[in-house]
Tab-separated table of C-alpha atoms in Angstrom:
chain	number	residue	atom	x	y	z
A	1	MET	CA	4.334	-13.216	-17.413
A	2	ASP	CA	5.326	-14.844	-14.721
A	3	GLU	CA	3.887	-13.347	-11.722
A	4	LEU	CA	6.245	-15.218	-9.106
A	5	ALA	CA	9.303	-13.837	-10.913
A	6	LEU	CA	7.273	-10.625	-10.913
A	7	GLU	CA	6.726	-10.192	-7.215
A	8	ARG	CA	10.913	-11.372	-6.962
A	9	THR	CA	11.316	-8.508	-9.060
A	10	LEU	CA	9.175	-6.191	-7.362
A	11	ARG	CA	10.256	-7.221	-3.912
A	12	ALA	CA	13.825	-6.865	-5.052
A	13	VAL	CA	13.633	-3.126	-5.831
A	14	GLU	CA	12.333	-2.244	-3.044
A	15	CYS	CA	14.732	-3.892	-0.743
A	16	ILE	CA	17.545	-0.861	-2.707
A	17	PRO	CA	17.972	1.892	0.339
A	18	ALA	CA	17.268	5.478	-0.306
A	19	GLY	CA	20.001	7.456	-1.824
A	20	GLN	CA	21.879	3.764	-3.325
A	21	VAL	CA	21.099	2.478	-6.628
A	22	ALA	CA	21.109	-1.568	-7.900
A	23	ALA	CA	21.611	-1.625	-11.656
A	24	TYR	CA	19.299	-4.237	-13.612
A	25	GLY	CA	21.637	-6.921	-13.316
A	26	ASP	CA	21.744	-6.812	-9.770
A	27	VAL	CA	18.278	-6.692	-9.380
A	28	GLY	CA	17.703	-9.441	-11.792
A	29	ARG	CA	20.751	-11.768	-9.830
A	30	ALA	CA	19.070	-10.502	-6.280
A	31	ALA	CA	15.416	-11.915	-7.891
A	32	GLY	CA	17.103	-15.021	-8.602
A	33	THR	CA	15.478	-13.320	-12.798
A	34	SER	CA	17.437	-11.585	-15.634
A	35	ALA	CA	18.774	-8.418	-15.842
A	36	ARG	CA	16.261	-8.313	-19.409
A	37	PHE	CA	13.428	-9.637	-17.095
A	38	ALA	CA	13.620	-7.236	-14.446
A	39	ALA	CA	13.965	-3.768	-17.170
A	40	ARG	CA	11.019	-5.442	-18.402
A	41	VAL	CA	9.105	-5.882	-14.725
A	42	LEU	CA	9.835	-1.861	-14.479
A	43	SER	CA	8.640	-0.744	-17.456
A	44	LEU	CA	5.455	-2.391	-17.640
A	45	TYR	CA	4.917	-1.772	-13.586
A	46	GLY	CA	7.572	-0.001	-11.988
A	47	SER	CA	5.658	2.911	-11.461
A	48	THR	CA	4.476	2.083	-8.013
A	49	VAL	CA	8.398	0.963	-6.920
A	50	THR	CA	11.194	3.116	-6.001
A	51	TRP	CA	12.107	2.746	-10.094
A	52	TRP	CA	14.247	5.789	-10.039
A	53	ARG	CA	16.715	3.848	-8.018
A	54	VAL	CA	17.288	1.211	-11.305
A	55	PRO	CA	19.579	2.746	-13.367
A	56	ASN	CA	21.886	0.866	-16.149
A	57	ALA	CA	25.169	-0.929	-15.392
A	58	ARG	CA	26.596	2.349	-16.351
A	59	GLY	CA	24.479	4.554	-13.809
A	60	GLU	CA	22.429	6.046	-17.063
A	61	MET	CA	18.141	6.113	-17.139
A	62	PRO	CA	16.640	6.741	-21.124
A	63	PRO	CA	16.462	10.185	-20.806
A	64	ALA	CA	12.682	11.140	-20.100
A	65	LEU	CA	13.147	8.885	-17.236
A	66	ALA	CA	16.345	11.187	-15.844
A	67	VAL	CA	14.790	14.188	-15.994
A	68	ARG	CA	12.258	12.620	-13.965
A	69	ALA	CA	14.492	10.723	-11.344
A	70	LEU	CA	16.813	14.134	-11.327
A	71	PRO	CA	14.576	15.247	-8.044
A	72	HIS	CA	14.333	11.826	-6.311
A	73	TRP	CA	17.934	11.623	-6.466
A	74	ARG	CA	18.967	15.107	-4.993
A	75	GLU	CA	15.428	14.269	-2.321
A	76	GLU	CA	17.473	11.330	-1.194
A	77	GLY	CA	21.171	12.748	-1.794
A	78	THR	CA	22.180	9.839	-4.862
A	79	PRO	CA	26.187	10.413	-6.056
A	80	LEU	CA	25.541	11.484	-9.569
A	81	VAL	CA	27.782	12.032	-11.985
A	82	GLY	CA	29.083	15.266	-12.753
A	83	THR	CA	29.298	18.732	-10.955
A	84	ASP	CA	26.250	20.304	-13.335
A	85	ALA	CA	24.562	17.274	-13.316
A	86	GLY	CA	20.934	17.941	-15.315
A	87	THR	CA	20.901	21.456	-14.992
A	88	GLY	CA	20.253	23.117	-18.828
A	89	ALA	CA	18.231	21.163	-20.682
A	90	ASP	CA	20.743	21.351	-23.333
A	91	ARG	CA	23.133	19.308	-21.832
A	92	SER	CA	23.268	15.839	-21.425
A	93	PRO	CA	21.408	13.815	-19.177
A	94	PRO	CA	22.144	13.158	-15.928
A	95	ARG	CA	23.760	9.500	-14.265
A	96	VAL	CA	24.536	7.660	-11.180
A	97	ASP	CA	28.178	7.730	-9.887
A	98	MET	CA	28.207	3.715	-10.191
A	99	ARG	CA	30.680	3.821	-7.500
A	100	SER	CA	29.605	5.129	-4.973
A	101	ALA	CA	25.956	4.728	-5.126
A	102	ARG	CA	25.457	1.046	-6.411
A	103	VAL	CA	24.524	-1.502	-3.265
A	104	ASP	CA	26.510	-2.936	-0.957
A	105	LEU	CA	25.801	-6.626	-3.234
A	106	PRO	CA	26.163	-9.216	-0.200
A	107	ALA	CA	24.488	-6.855	2.135
A	108	PHE	CA	21.113	-6.515	-0.572
A	109	ALA	CA	21.180	-9.747	-1.519
A	110	ALA	CA	20.324	-10.334	2.126
A	111	SER	CA	18.025	-7.933	2.052
A	112	VAL	CA	15.947	-9.455	-0.661
A	113	GLU	CA	16.101	-13.180	0.871
A	114	ALA	CA	14.318	-11.887	3.643
A	115	ALA	CA	11.821	-10.072	1.374
A	116	LEU	CA	11.022	-13.151	-0.644
A	117	ALA	CA	10.739	-15.454	2.707
A	118	ASP	CA	7.060	-15.670	2.333
A	119	LEU	CA	6.739	-16.275	-1.047
A	120	PRO	CA	6.653	-20.444	-2.690
A	121	GLU	CA	10.106	-21.934	-3.894
A	122	GLU	CA	8.082	-22.122	-7.519
A	123	ASP	CA	4.840	-20.984	-8.123
A	124	PRO	CA	2.121	-24.210	-8.407
A	125	ASP	CA	-0.336	-22.593	-9.902
A	126	ALA	CA	1.191	-20.884	-13.020
A	127	PRO	CA	0.014	-21.898	-16.484
B	1	MET	CA	-30.686	8.244	20.498
B	2	ALA	CA	-28.946	5.436	20.914
B	3	ARG	CA	-31.470	3.078	20.017
B	4	ASP	CA	-32.180	4.715	16.858
B	5	TRP	CA	-29.129	4.531	15.727
B	6	ALA	CA	-28.304	0.763	16.165
B	7	ALA	CA	-31.650	-0.123	14.709
B	8	SER	CA	-30.326	2.512	12.059
B	9	ALA	CA	-27.105	0.920	11.500
B	10	ARG	CA	-28.511	-2.649	11.109
B	11	MET	CA	-31.144	-1.174	8.399
B	12	ALA	CA	-27.921	0.103	6.548
B	13	ASP	CA	-26.561	-3.228	6.868
B	14	ASP	CA	-30.030	-5.517	5.399
B	15	TYR	CA	-30.529	-2.352	2.905
B	16	ASN	CA	-26.373	-2.512	1.306
B	17	GLY	CA	-26.366	-5.778	1.612
B	18	SER	CA	-24.139	-8.595	1.918
B	19	ALA	CA	-22.684	-10.993	-0.640
B	20	PRO	CA	-22.148	-14.647	0.368
B	21	VAL	CA	-18.972	-14.810	-0.667
B	22	ASP	CA	-18.677	-11.182	1.815
B	23	ASP	CA	-20.350	-13.286	4.798
B	24	ALA	CA	-18.259	-16.418	4.142
B	25	ALA	CA	-15.166	-14.617	4.747
B	26	ARG	CA	-16.388	-12.581	8.016
B	27	SER	CA	-17.298	-15.957	9.092
B	28	ILE	CA	-13.627	-17.549	8.441
B	29	ALA	CA	-12.667	-14.098	9.808
B	30	HIS	CA	-13.781	-14.879	13.197
B	31	GLU	CA	-11.292	-19.119	13.349
B	32	PHE	CA	-8.737	-16.932	12.298
B	33	ARG	CA	-9.760	-14.149	15.338
B	34	ARG	CA	-10.080	-11.372	13.506
B	35	ARG	CA	-11.997	-8.454	12.993
B	36	ALA	CA	-13.939	-8.858	9.544
B	37	LEU	CA	-15.393	-5.678	8.168
B	38	PRO	CA	-19.264	-5.100	8.018
B	39	PRO	CA	-20.853	-4.824	5.186
B	40	THR	CA	-21.979	-1.157	5.243
B	41	SER	CA	-18.287	-0.613	5.652
B	42	SER	CA	-17.451	-2.726	3.333
B	43	ALA	CA	-20.265	-1.204	0.694
B	44	THR	CA	-18.553	2.206	1.572
B	45	LEU	CA	-14.970	1.231	0.473
B	46	THR	CA	-16.601	-0.575	-2.374
B	47	LEU	CA	-18.261	3.235	-3.221
B	48	LEU	CA	-15.210	5.717	-2.564
B	49	THR	CA	-13.074	2.969	-4.474
B	50	GLU	CA	-14.929	2.796	-7.695
B	51	LEU	CA	-15.211	6.894	-7.696
B	52	LEU	CA	-11.463	7.243	-7.056
B	53	ARG	CA	-10.149	4.391	-9.761
B	54	PRO	CA	-7.267	3.857	-8.235
B	55	ALA	CA	-4.456	2.934	-10.817
B	56	SER	CA	-2.492	1.725	-7.783
B	57	ALA	CA	-3.727	0.548	-3.545
B	58	ILE	CA	-2.297	-0.110	-0.549
B	59	GLU	CA	-4.724	-2.315	1.787
B	60	VAL	CA	-2.622	-2.730	5.281
B	61	GLY	CA	-5.134	-5.668	7.012
B	62	THR	CA	-5.612	-8.573	4.556
B	63	GLY	CA	-6.990	-10.401	7.536
B	64	THR	CA	-9.267	-13.012	5.003
B	65	GLY	CA	-10.165	-11.002	2.666
B	66	THR	CA	-13.702	-9.080	3.809
B	67	ALA	CA	-12.319	-5.498	2.401
B	68	THR	CA	-10.326	-7.393	-0.184
B	69	LEU	CA	-13.058	-8.341	-1.297
B	70	ALA	CA	-15.041	-4.622	-1.229
B	71	LEU	CA	-11.666	-2.937	-2.962
B	72	LEU	CA	-11.135	-5.189	-5.686
B	73	ARG	CA	-15.290	-4.547	-6.672
B	74	GLY	CA	-13.970	-1.146	-7.035
B	75	MET	CA	-11.405	-1.401	-8.682
B	76	PRO	CA	-10.811	-0.697	-11.944
B	77	ARG	CA	-9.187	-3.675	-14.048
B	78	SER	CA	-6.134	-2.194	-14.976
B	79	GLY	CA	-5.696	-1.351	-10.972
B	80	THR	CA	-3.179	-3.370	-8.847
B	81	LEU	CA	-3.605	-3.944	-5.501
B	82	THR	CA	-0.957	-3.973	-2.594
B	83	SER	CA	-1.825	-6.461	0.679
B	84	ILE	CA	-0.228	-6.509	3.505
B	85	ASP	CA	-0.873	-8.724	6.679
B	86	PRO	CA	1.695	-10.698	9.251
B	87	ASP	CA	-0.890	-14.123	8.719
B	88	GLY	CA	0.117	-15.615	5.533
B	89	ASP	CA	-2.341	-18.600	6.544
B	90	ALA	CA	-5.833	-15.246	6.655
B	91	GLN	CA	-4.099	-14.458	3.039
B	92	GLU	CA	-4.132	-17.799	1.374
B	93	VAL	CA	-7.996	-17.889	2.546
B	94	ALA	CA	-8.340	-14.169	0.839
B	95	ARG	CA	-6.511	-15.598	-1.947
B	96	GLU	CA	-9.086	-18.166	-2.447
B	97	LEU	CA	-11.766	-15.512	-1.950
B	98	ILE	CA	-11.119	-13.788	-4.228
B	99	VAL	CA	-11.430	-16.664	-7.028
B	100	HIS	CA	-14.589	-17.614	-6.102
B	101	ALA	CA	-16.069	-13.447	-5.794
B	102	GLY	CA	-14.738	-13.723	-9.357
B	103	LEU	CA	-12.459	-10.764	-9.262
B	104	ALA	CA	-9.106	-13.074	-10.379
B	105	GLY	CA	-8.551	-10.858	-12.713
B	106	HIS	CA	-7.249	-8.281	-10.650
B	107	ARG	CA	-3.337	-7.597	-9.912
B	108	VAL	CA	-3.183	-8.072	-6.154
B	109	ARG	CA	0.546	-8.045	-4.466
B	110	MET	CA	-0.308	-10.354	-1.302
B	111	ILE	CA	3.295	-9.692	1.181
B	112	THR	CA	3.182	-11.288	4.001
B	113	GLY	CA	5.396	-9.556	6.606
B	114	GLU	CA	4.987	-7.059	9.403
B	115	PRO	CA	3.206	-3.790	7.804
B	116	ALA	CA	4.976	-1.297	9.092
B	117	ALA	CA	8.254	-2.626	7.700
B	118	VAL	CA	6.633	-3.383	4.326
B	119	LEU	CA	4.816	0.117	3.717
B	120	GLY	CA	7.887	1.435	4.030
B	121	ARG	CA	9.619	-0.498	1.644
B	122	LEU	CA	6.982	0.923	-0.979
B	123	ALA	CA	7.530	3.765	-2.455
B	124	GLU	CA	6.174	7.577	-1.853
B	125	ARG	CA	3.872	9.800	-3.451
B	126	SER	CA	3.193	6.372	-5.960
B	127	TYR	CA	-0.571	5.432	-4.893
B	128	ASP	CA	-3.807	6.812	-4.796
B	129	LEU	CA	-5.969	4.300	-2.391
B	130	VAL	CA	-4.507	2.628	0.788
B	131	VAL	CA	-6.860	1.368	3.875
B	132	VAL	CA	-5.430	0.801	6.978
B	133	ASP	CA	-7.333	-1.847	9.627
B	134	ALA	CA	-5.778	-2.766	12.170
B	135	GLU	CA	-5.403	-2.633	16.477
B	136	PRO	CA	-5.521	1.181	17.585
B	137	GLU	CA	-1.866	1.057	18.437
B	138	LEU	CA	-0.732	0.260	15.072
B	139	THR	CA	-3.190	1.722	13.483
B	140	VAL	CA	-1.890	5.136	14.935
B	141	GLU	CA	1.887	3.847	13.924
B	142	LEU	CA	0.947	3.750	10.504
B	143	VAL	CA	-0.826	6.415	9.826
B	144	PRO	CA	1.565	8.649	8.621
B	145	HIS	CA	3.769	6.272	6.160
B	146	ALA	CA	0.645	5.632	4.778
B	147	LEU	CA	0.078	9.437	3.952
B	148	ARG	CA	3.552	9.223	2.855
B	149	ARG	CA	2.817	6.432	0.255
B	150	LEU	CA	-0.379	8.842	-1.030
B	151	GLU	CA	0.326	10.611	-4.475
B	152	ASP	CA	-1.453	14.450	-3.917
B	153	GLY	CA	-5.474	13.900	-4.043
B	154	GLY	CA	-4.563	10.282	-3.098
B	155	VAL	CA	-7.782	8.962	-0.316
B	156	LEU	CA	-6.517	7.296	2.701
B	157	VAL	CA	-9.184	5.758	4.654
B	158	VAL	CA	-8.797	4.352	8.356
B	159	SER	CA	-11.446	1.689	10.047
B	160	ARG	CA	-12.089	1.724	12.827
B	161	ALA	CA	-11.186	5.146	13.689
B	162	LEU	CA	-13.577	5.433	16.591
B	163	GLN	CA	-13.450	1.503	18.306
B	164	GLY	CA	-17.180	1.269	18.295
B	165	GLY	CA	-17.766	3.809	20.748
B	166	ASP	CA	-14.577	3.580	22.759
B	167	VAL	CA	-13.625	7.399	21.035
B	168	ALA	CA	-16.121	9.129	21.380
B	169	ASP	CA	-16.828	7.978	25.134
B	170	PRO	CA	-14.470	10.446	27.465
B	171	ALA	CA	-15.099	8.007	30.460
B	172	VAL	CA	-12.854	6.071	28.147
B	173	ARG	CA	-9.364	6.270	29.285
B	174	THR	CA	-7.844	2.817	27.603
B	175	PRO	CA	-4.279	3.692	26.267
B	176	GLN	CA	-6.190	2.522	22.736
B	177	ALA	CA	-8.881	5.212	23.175
B	178	ARG	CA	-6.349	7.765	23.888
B	179	ALA	CA	-3.967	7.077	21.059
B	180	LEU	CA	-6.967	7.031	18.921
B	181	ARG	CA	-7.924	10.803	20.119
B	182	ARG	CA	-4.656	12.358	19.949
B	183	MET	CA	-4.229	10.656	15.994
B	184	LEU	CA	-7.584	12.492	15.608
B	185	ARG	CA	-6.644	15.612	17.217
B	186	GLU	CA	-3.120	15.866	15.478
B	187	LEU	CA	-4.788	14.733	12.065
B	188	GLY	CA	-7.365	17.383	12.656
B	189	GLU	CA	-4.920	20.320	12.600
B	190	GLN	CA	-2.650	18.698	10.187
B	191	SER	CA	-2.266	21.360	6.852
B	192	GLY	CA	-2.814	19.817	3.619
B	193	LEU	CA	-5.383	17.340	4.398
B	194	ARG	CA	-9.226	16.393	3.885
B	195	ARG	CA	-11.040	14.852	6.216
B	196	LEU	CA	-14.461	13.267	7.034
B	197	LEU	CA	-15.151	11.129	9.789
B	198	LEU	CA	-17.716	8.628	8.973
B	199	PRO	CA	-19.646	7.102	11.970
B	200	VAL	CA	-20.223	3.838	10.595
B	201	ASP	CA	-19.809	0.747	12.455
B	202	GLU	CA	-16.765	1.071	14.375
B	203	GLY	CA	-15.744	4.343	12.740
B	204	LEU	CA	-13.966	5.300	9.252
B	205	LEU	CA	-11.766	7.863	9.227
B	206	VAL	CA	-11.340	9.093	5.654
B	207	LEU	CA	-8.301	11.545	5.253
B	208	ARG	CA	-7.719	12.271	1.351
B	209	LYS	CA	-4.234	14.613	0.729
B	210	GLY	CA	-3.724	17.756	-0.704
B	211	GLU	CA	-5.564	20.847	-0.021
B	212	GLY	CA	-8.358	20.599	-2.399
B	213	PRO	CA	-10.648	23.672	-3.853
B	214	SER	CA	-10.404	27.118	-1.730
B	215	ARG	CA	-13.497	27.642	0.559
B	216	GLY	CA	-13.328	31.447	-0.258
């Protein structure tokens, strides 16, 4: 995996404010990669970043992850869909209300750009 | 007592040893006007890291990489070290020394930026080990941030916690010494922390998050 693109992606995730979310595509665009790459980075290295702030474009996460994300969403006051979201094991997993929880994209792009400022444009040591 | 202590510290440094690449990191640190981690502190950090086997660790204060090398030697190959410093040039030196030391197989995230801001962006309760090496004012500011990054059972190591002998000497009334005294006192009153203050080099404070076994 391209180390520099990986680092750009992790930093973009770290720029999502608490209580908000960015979809895989939002993260990919801000990091100059792609939604698919962002999803792959999160599945491999997501455990040390704020992974619960990156659902898919509909605000969903895989059911097993949604269960672990819920305490984080509640703690951060992330807007969720459905009043009974996640209260019962037999209900569909909770998801994020993308209309109100999604990051302000221009502000997000600006903060990601600032966070990437010290990185080289291209990795000269890339194999 | 004082004389014996200095001789013991010297003997410990000799006995614990130091790899040539560490010596290089220390001498280049002088050129960057940075204080490098002395050999016995380095060895302590390596052993602590080996015992803890962190999957993810943070280092605040890369400098020219003395502590970075100590941490990477103790870390499992699958672990990730995030290293933060405002000086990107010093971090470049650290990067090169990591390669020289044969530790390039580890995943290192070098982040150039103000430590408090960068640390604040990292996920809370997600790290097994955090090491803070900074000036006293910054150390006092960073410790609460650092503790929040730790998982239960995670360890925070604060280097230069005693500023040589300044903190322990009541005659020293500098703002730095007073700030560190206050920090140590407040951490001493905080519940859910286990503490170990080691008078090694400039002082190493080791904190472990979690209540731990009861003493009853």
